[in-house]
Amino acid sequence: MIAERSIVVRTGIELASPLAVVVAAYLFFAGHNQPGGGFGAGLVLGAVAALRIVVGLSAPRRPVVLMGIGGVLAGVVAVAPLLFGDALLDQVVVDADLPVLGTVKSGTALIFDLGVTLIVVGLVVAVLLALGGDELAGEDRS
């Protein structure tokens, strides 16, 4: 196991993981109305999960379930506007006045990006586990 051979690598990944999650959150929220928000955040979170798997730390246990939930979420958000006579993937934007933050806008694109993020994280973890990443860490995640 890599963690047994290098405590520095394990500790470094433990310390860097929260920072990477903050970066992924920034990418997710800053980019949800721009190209790449959910996908970029998913790649960063997938990289964190991959590093954690390789050193034997906790990571998502059922990546296929993550991909399924993400696919259903993105699919429902994509098709829901058709039920109201709008175009496929049409976005609904909601404005809210919050006391400290001021006017905050959010829309269904945020929910769609959450689905994309779950799909990407699940796919990265599933590929790593299929290639034997759990054996490299000395664990069995079946």
mmCIF file with all atom_site columns, C-alpha atoms in Angstrom:
data_model
loop_
_atom_site.group_PDB
_atom_site.id
_atom_site.type_symbol
_atom_site.label_atom_id
_atom_site.label_alt_id
_atom_site.label_comp_id
_atom_site.label_asym_id
_atom_site.label_entity_id
_atom_site.label_seq_id
_atom_site.pdbx_PDB_ins_code
_atom_site.Cartn_x
_atom_site.Cartn_y
_atom_site.Cartn_z
_atom_site.occupancy
_atom_site.B_iso_or_equiv
_atom_site.pdbx_formal_charge
_atom_site.auth_seq_id
_atom_site.auth_comp_id
_atom_site.auth_asym_id
_atom_site.auth_atom_id
_atom_site.pdbx_PDB_model_num
ATOM 1   C CA . MET A 1 1   ? 0.000   0.000  0.000   1.00 0.00 ? 1   MET A CA 1
ATOM 2   C CA . ILE A 1 2   ? 1.289   3.458  -0.887  1.00 0.00 ? 2   ILE A CA 1
ATOM 3   C CA . ALA A 1 3   ? 0.289   4.915  2.489   1.00 0.00 ? 3   ALA A CA 1
ATOM 4   C CA . GLU A 1 4   ? 2.460   2.352  4.278   1.00 0.00 ? 4   GLU A CA 1
ATOM 5   C CA . ARG A 1 5   ? 5.456   3.311  2.153   1.00 0.00 ? 5   ARG A CA 1
ATOM 6   C CA . SER A 1 6   ? 5.060   7.083  2.331   1.00 0.00 ? 6   SER A CA 1
ATOM 7   C CA . ILE A 1 7   ? 3.399   8.809  5.229   1.00 0.00 ? 7   ILE A CA 1
ATOM 8   C CA . VAL A 1 8   ? 4.297   12.118 3.553   1.00 0.00 ? 8   VAL A CA 1
ATOM 9   C CA . VAL A 1 9   ? 2.127   11.314 0.527   1.00 0.00 ? 9   VAL A CA 1
ATOM 10  C CA . ARG A 1 10  ? -0.796  10.258 2.695   1.00 0.00 ? 10  ARG A CA 1
ATOM 11  C CA . THR A 1 11  ? -0.537  13.329 4.927   1.00 0.00 ? 11  THR A CA 1
ATOM 12  C CA . GLY A 1 12  ? -0.160  15.615 1.923   1.00 0.00 ? 12  GLY A CA 1
ATOM 13  C CA . ILE A 1 13  ? -3.306  14.247 0.320   1.00 0.00 ? 13  ILE A CA 1
ATOM 14  C CA . GLU A 1 14  ? -5.192  14.503 3.622   1.00 0.00 ? 14  GLU A CA 1
ATOM 15  C CA . LEU A 1 15  ? -4.190  18.156 3.927   1.00 0.00 ? 15  LEU A CA 1
ATOM 16  C CA . ALA A 1 16  ? -4.768  19.045 0.267   1.00 0.00 ? 16  ALA A CA 1
ATOM 17  C CA . SER A 1 17  ? -8.204  17.412 0.006   1.00 0.00 ? 17  SER A CA 1
ATOM 18  C CA . PRO A 1 18  ? -10.182 20.177 1.776   1.00 0.00 ? 18  PRO A CA 1
ATOM 19  C CA . LEU A 1 19  ? -8.461  22.844 -0.322  1.00 0.00 ? 19  LEU A CA 1
ATOM 20  C CA . ALA A 1 20  ? -9.300  20.947 -3.508  1.00 0.00 ? 20  ALA A CA 1
ATOM 21  C CA . VAL A 1 21  ? -12.933 20.655 -2.407  1.00 0.00 ? 21  VAL A CA 1
ATOM 22  C CA . VAL A 1 22  ? -13.043 24.445 -1.913  1.00 0.00 ? 22  VAL A CA 1
ATOM 23  C CA . VAL A 1 23  ? -11.580 24.933 -5.411  1.00 0.00 ? 23  VAL A CA 1
ATOM 24  C CA . ALA A 1 24  ? -14.184 22.525 -6.808  1.00 0.00 ? 24  ALA A CA 1
ATOM 25  C CA . ALA A 1 25  ? -16.963 24.441 -5.041  1.00 0.00 ? 25  ALA A CA 1
ATOM 26  C CA . TYR A 1 26  ? -15.668 27.686 -6.542  1.00 0.00 ? 26  TYR A CA 1
ATOM 27  C CA . LEU A 1 27  ? -15.548 26.138 -10.025 1.00 0.00 ? 27  LEU A CA 1
ATOM 28  C CA . PHE A 1 28  ? -19.047 24.767 -9.555  1.00 0.00 ? 28  PHE A CA 1
ATOM 29  C CA . PHE A 1 29  ? -20.702 27.996 -8.422  1.00 0.00 ? 29  PHE A CA 1
ATOM 30  C CA . ALA A 1 30  ? -18.652 30.416 -10.536 1.00 0.00 ? 30  ALA A CA 1
ATOM 31  C CA . GLY A 1 31  ? -19.147 28.404 -13.681 1.00 0.00 ? 31  GLY A CA 1
ATOM 32  C CA . HIS A 1 32  ? -22.732 27.192 -13.423 1.00 0.00 ? 32  HIS A CA 1
ATOM 33  C CA . ASN A 1 33  ? -23.827 29.858 -15.896 1.00 0.00 ? 33  ASN A CA 1
ATOM 34  C CA . GLN A 1 34  ? -20.690 29.471 -17.983 1.00 0.00 ? 34  GLN A CA 1
ATOM 35  C CA . PRO A 1 35  ? -19.268 26.484 -19.851 1.00 0.00 ? 35  PRO A CA 1
ATOM 36  C CA . GLY A 1 36  ? -17.498 23.924 -17.725 1.00 0.00 ? 36  GLY A CA 1
ATOM 37  C CA . GLY A 1 37  ? -18.818 24.653 -14.216 1.00 0.00 ? 37  GLY A CA 1
ATOM 38  C CA . GLY A 1 38  ? -20.128 21.225 -13.314 1.00 0.00 ? 38  GLY A CA 1
ATOM 39  C CA . PHE A 1 39  ? -17.618 19.345 -15.445 1.00 0.00 ? 39  PHE A CA 1
ATOM 40  C CA . GLY A 1 40  ? -14.591 21.184 -14.052 1.00 0.00 ? 40  GLY A CA 1
ATOM 41  C CA . ALA A 1 41  ? -15.782 20.730 -10.493 1.00 0.00 ? 41  ALA A CA 1
ATOM 42  C CA . GLY A 1 42  ? -16.394 17.043 -11.189 1.00 0.00 ? 42  GLY A CA 1
ATOM 43  C CA . LEU A 1 43  ? -12.873 16.596 -12.529 1.00 0.00 ? 43  LEU A CA 1
ATOM 44  C CA . VAL A 1 44  ? -11.324 18.246 -9.464  1.00 0.00 ? 44  VAL A CA 1
ATOM 45  C CA . LEU A 1 45  ? -13.459 16.160 -7.099  1.00 0.00 ? 45  LEU A CA 1
ATOM 46  C CA . GLY A 1 46  ? -12.705 13.050 -9.150  1.00 0.00 ? 46  GLY A CA 1
ATOM 47  C CA . ALA A 1 47  ? -8.983  13.734 -8.862  1.00 0.00 ? 47  ALA A CA 1
ATOM 48  C CA . VAL A 1 48  ? -9.335  14.126 -5.094  1.00 0.00 ? 48  VAL A CA 1
ATOM 49  C CA . ALA A 1 49  ? -11.262 10.848 -4.893  1.00 0.00 ? 49  ALA A CA 1
ATOM 50  C CA . ALA A 1 50  ? -8.662  9.100  -7.057  1.00 0.00 ? 50  ALA A CA 1
ATOM 51  C CA . LEU A 1 51  ? -5.781  10.264 -4.887  1.00 0.00 ? 51  LEU A CA 1
ATOM 52  C CA . ARG A 1 52  ? -7.652  9.255  -1.740  1.00 0.00 ? 52  ARG A CA 1
ATOM 53  C CA . ILE A 1 53  ? -8.357  5.793  -3.155  1.00 0.00 ? 53  ILE A CA 1
ATOM 54  C CA . VAL A 1 54  ? -4.719  5.232  -4.097  1.00 0.00 ? 54  VAL A CA 1
ATOM 55  C CA . VAL A 1 55  ? -3.456  6.025  -0.581  1.00 0.00 ? 55  VAL A CA 1
ATOM 56  C CA . GLY A 1 56  ? -6.248  4.102  1.150   1.00 0.00 ? 56  GLY A CA 1
ATOM 57  C CA . LEU A 1 57  ? -8.320  7.018  2.482   1.00 0.00 ? 57  LEU A CA 1
ATOM 58  C CA . SER A 1 58  ? -12.105 7.226  2.302   1.00 0.00 ? 58  SER A CA 1
ATOM 59  C CA . ALA A 1 59  ? -13.638 7.794  -1.113  1.00 0.00 ? 59  ALA A CA 1
ATOM 60  C CA . PRO A 1 60  ? -17.024 7.229  -2.798  1.00 0.00 ? 60  PRO A CA 1
ATOM 61  C CA . ARG A 1 61  ? -18.007 3.580  -2.356  1.00 0.00 ? 61  ARG A CA 1
ATOM 62  C CA . ARG A 1 62  ? -20.603 3.132  -5.116  1.00 0.00 ? 62  ARG A CA 1
ATOM 63  C CA . PRO A 1 63  ? -19.626 5.164  -8.172  1.00 0.00 ? 63  PRO A CA 1
ATOM 64  C CA . VAL A 1 64  ? -22.341 3.627  -10.360 1.00 0.00 ? 64  VAL A CA 1
ATOM 65  C CA . VAL A 1 65  ? -24.976 4.942  -7.951  1.00 0.00 ? 65  VAL A CA 1
ATOM 66  C CA . LEU A 1 66  ? -23.400 8.422  -8.183  1.00 0.00 ? 66  LEU A CA 1
ATOM 67  C CA . MET A 1 67  ? -23.534 8.262  -11.983 1.00 0.00 ? 67  MET A CA 1
ATOM 68  C CA . GLY A 1 68  ? -27.152 7.075  -11.891 1.00 0.00 ? 68  GLY A CA 1
ATOM 69  C CA . ILE A 1 69  ? -28.285 9.835  -9.543  1.00 0.00 ? 69  ILE A CA 1
ATOM 70  C CA . GLY A 1 70  ? -26.425 12.418 -11.637 1.00 0.00 ? 70  GLY A CA 1
ATOM 71  C CA . GLY A 1 71  ? -27.940 11.123 -14.872 1.00 0.00 ? 71  GLY A CA 1
ATOM 72  C CA . VAL A 1 72  ? -31.462 11.163 -13.477 1.00 0.00 ? 72  VAL A CA 1
ATOM 73  C CA . LEU A 1 73  ? -30.967 14.649 -12.038 1.00 0.00 ? 73  LEU A CA 1
ATOM 74  C CA . ALA A 1 74  ? -29.598 16.074 -15.297 1.00 0.00 ? 74  ALA A CA 1
ATOM 75  C CA . GLY A 1 75  ? -32.236 14.253 -17.345 1.00 0.00 ? 75  GLY A CA 1
ATOM 76  C CA . VAL A 1 76  ? -35.148 15.529 -15.248 1.00 0.00 ? 76  VAL A CA 1
ATOM 77  C CA . VAL A 1 77  ? -33.861 19.109 -15.387 1.00 0.00 ? 77  VAL A CA 1
ATOM 78  C CA . ALA A 1 78  ? -33.353 18.807 -19.162 1.00 0.00 ? 78  ALA A CA 1
ATOM 79  C CA . VAL A 1 79  ? -36.801 17.377 -19.904 1.00 0.00 ? 79  VAL A CA 1
ATOM 80  C CA . ALA A 1 80  ? -38.913 19.238 -17.303 1.00 0.00 ? 80  ALA A CA 1
ATOM 81  C CA . PRO A 1 81  ? -39.359 22.389 -19.444 1.00 0.00 ? 81  PRO A CA 1
ATOM 82  C CA . LEU A 1 82  ? -41.068 20.288 -22.119 1.00 0.00 ? 82  LEU A CA 1
ATOM 83  C CA . LEU A 1 83  ? -43.895 19.625 -19.647 1.00 0.00 ? 83  LEU A CA 1
ATOM 84  C CA . PHE A 1 84  ? -44.579 23.381 -19.485 1.00 0.00 ? 84  PHE A CA 1
ATOM 85  C CA . GLY A 1 85  ? -44.393 23.957 -23.240 1.00 0.00 ? 85  GLY A CA 1
ATOM 86  C CA . ASP A 1 86  ? -40.873 25.378 -23.230 1.00 0.00 ? 86  ASP A CA 1
ATOM 87  C CA . ALA A 1 87  ? -37.819 24.213 -25.132 1.00 0.00 ? 87  ALA A CA 1
ATOM 88  C CA . LEU A 1 88  ? -35.617 21.308 -24.041 1.00 0.00 ? 88  LEU A CA 1
ATOM 89  C CA . LEU A 1 89  ? -32.975 22.451 -21.515 1.00 0.00 ? 89  LEU A CA 1
ATOM 90  C CA . ASP A 1 90  ? -34.712 25.802 -21.001 1.00 0.00 ? 90  ASP A CA 1
ATOM 91  C CA . GLN A 1 91  ? -33.549 27.459 -17.798 1.00 0.00 ? 91  GLN A CA 1
ATOM 92  C CA . VAL A 1 92  ? -35.681 29.008 -15.076 1.00 0.00 ? 92  VAL A CA 1
ATOM 93  C CA . VAL A 1 93  ? -33.889 31.756 -13.137 1.00 0.00 ? 93  VAL A CA 1
ATOM 94  C CA . VAL A 1 94  ? -34.946 32.753 -9.627  1.00 0.00 ? 94  VAL A CA 1
ATOM 95  C CA . ASP A 1 95  ? -33.912 35.994 -7.905  1.00 0.00 ? 95  ASP A CA 1
ATOM 96  C CA . ALA A 1 96  ? -33.799 36.297 -4.137  1.00 0.00 ? 96  ALA A CA 1
ATOM 97  C CA . ASP A 1 97  ? -32.978 39.260 -1.904  1.00 0.00 ? 97  ASP A CA 1
ATOM 98  C CA . LEU A 1 98  ? -30.861 38.027 0.996   1.00 0.00 ? 98  LEU A CA 1
ATOM 99  C CA . PRO A 1 99  ? -30.002 40.284 3.956   1.00 0.00 ? 99  PRO A CA 1
ATOM 100 C CA . VAL A 1 100 ? -26.206 40.009 3.857   1.00 0.00 ? 100 VAL A CA 1
ATOM 101 C CA . LEU A 1 101 ? -25.555 38.891 0.291   1.00 0.00 ? 101 LEU A CA 1
ATOM 102 C CA . GLY A 1 102 ? -27.962 41.168 -1.520  1.00 0.00 ? 102 GLY A CA 1
ATOM 103 C CA . THR A 1 103 ? -29.629 39.970 -4.716  1.00 0.00 ? 103 THR A CA 1
ATOM 104 C CA . VAL A 1 104 ? -28.724 36.375 -5.542  1.00 0.00 ? 104 VAL A CA 1
ATOM 105 C CA . LYS A 1 105 ? -29.662 34.712 -8.831  1.00 0.00 ? 105 LYS A CA 1
ATOM 106 C CA . SER A 1 106 ? -29.877 30.983 -9.301  1.00 0.00 ? 106 SER A CA 1
ATOM 107 C CA . GLY A 1 107 ? -31.463 28.735 -11.830 1.00 0.00 ? 107 GLY A CA 1
ATOM 108 C CA . THR A 1 108 ? -32.068 25.218 -12.971 1.00 0.00 ? 108 THR A CA 1
ATOM 109 C CA . ALA A 1 109 ? -28.640 25.209 -14.631 1.00 0.00 ? 109 ALA A CA 1
ATOM 110 C CA . LEU A 1 110 ? -27.189 24.820 -11.136 1.00 0.00 ? 110 LEU A CA 1
ATOM 111 C CA . ILE A 1 111 ? -29.159 21.601 -10.612 1.00 0.00 ? 111 ILE A CA 1
ATOM 112 C CA . PHE A 1 112 ? -28.136 20.359 -14.066 1.00 0.00 ? 112 PHE A CA 1
ATOM 113 C CA . ASP A 1 113 ? -24.483 21.058 -13.238 1.00 0.00 ? 113 ASP A CA 1
ATOM 114 C CA . LEU A 1 114 ? -24.863 19.114 -9.990  1.00 0.00 ? 114 LEU A CA 1
ATOM 115 C CA . GLY A 1 115 ? -25.974 16.135 -12.064 1.00 0.00 ? 115 GLY A CA 1
ATOM 116 C CA . VAL A 1 116 ? -22.993 16.551 -14.386 1.00 0.00 ? 116 VAL A CA 1
ATOM 117 C CA . THR A 1 117 ? -20.647 16.770 -11.390 1.00 0.00 ? 117 THR A CA 1
ATOM 118 C CA . LEU A 1 118 ? -22.017 13.542 -9.931  1.00 0.00 ? 118 LEU A CA 1
ATOM 119 C CA . ILE A 1 119 ? -21.654 11.773 -13.282 1.00 0.00 ? 119 ILE A CA 1
ATOM 120 C CA . VAL A 1 120 ? -18.033 12.884 -13.710 1.00 0.00 ? 120 VAL A CA 1
ATOM 121 C CA . VAL A 1 121 ? -16.997 11.992 -10.142 1.00 0.00 ? 121 VAL A CA 1
ATOM 122 C CA . GLY A 1 122 ? -18.684 8.597  -10.420 1.00 0.00 ? 122 GLY A CA 1
ATOM 123 C CA . LEU A 1 123 ? -17.045 7.934  -13.767 1.00 0.00 ? 123 LEU A CA 1
ATOM 124 C CA . VAL A 1 124 ? -13.552 8.843  -12.562 1.00 0.00 ? 124 VAL A CA 1
ATOM 125 C CA . VAL A 1 125 ? -13.902 6.630  -9.479  1.00 0.00 ? 125 VAL A CA 1
ATOM 126 C CA . ALA A 1 126 ? -15.433 3.749  -11.475 1.00 0.00 ? 126 ALA A CA 1
ATOM 127 C CA . VAL A 1 127 ? -12.608 3.834  -14.025 1.00 0.00 ? 127 VAL A CA 1
ATOM 128 C CA . LEU A 1 128 ? -9.972  3.916  -11.302 1.00 0.00 ? 128 LEU A CA 1
ATOM 129 C CA . LEU A 1 129 ? -11.574 0.997  -9.463  1.00 0.00 ? 129 LEU A CA 1
ATOM 130 C CA . ALA A 1 130 ? -11.924 -0.936 -12.720 1.00 0.00 ? 130 ALA A CA 1
ATOM 131 C CA . LEU A 1 131 ? -8.214  -0.439 -13.383 1.00 0.00 ? 131 LEU A CA 1
ATOM 132 C CA . GLY A 1 132 ? -7.370  -1.849 -9.953  1.00 0.00 ? 132 GLY A CA 1
ATOM 133 C CA . GLY A 1 133 ? -6.936  1.287  -7.872  1.00 0.00 ? 133 GLY A CA 1
ATOM 134 C CA . ASP A 1 134 ? -8.421  -0.434 -4.837  1.00 0.00 ? 134 ASP A CA 1
ATOM 135 C CA . GLU A 1 135 ? -5.835  -3.241 -5.137  1.00 0.00 ? 135 GLU A CA 1
ATOM 136 C CA . LEU A 1 136 ? -3.085  -0.646 -5.263  1.00 0.00 ? 136 LEU A CA 1
ATOM 137 C CA . ALA A 1 137 ? -4.365  0.748  -1.990  1.00 0.00 ? 137 ALA A CA 1
ATOM 138 C CA . GLY A 1 138 ? -4.716  -2.716 -0.502  1.00 0.00 ? 138 GLY A CA 1
ATOM 139 C CA . GLU A 1 139 ? -8.497  -2.580 -0.080  1.00 0.00 ? 139 GLU A CA 1
ATOM 140 C CA . ASP A 1 140 ? -11.524 -4.370 -1.491  1.00 0.00 ? 140 ASP A CA 1
ATOM 141 C CA . ARG A 1 141 ? -14.354 -1.980 -2.446  1.00 0.00 ? 141 ARG A CA 1
ATOM 142 C CA . SER A 1 142 ? -16.731 -4.387 -4.175  1.00 0.00 ? 142 SER A CA 1
#
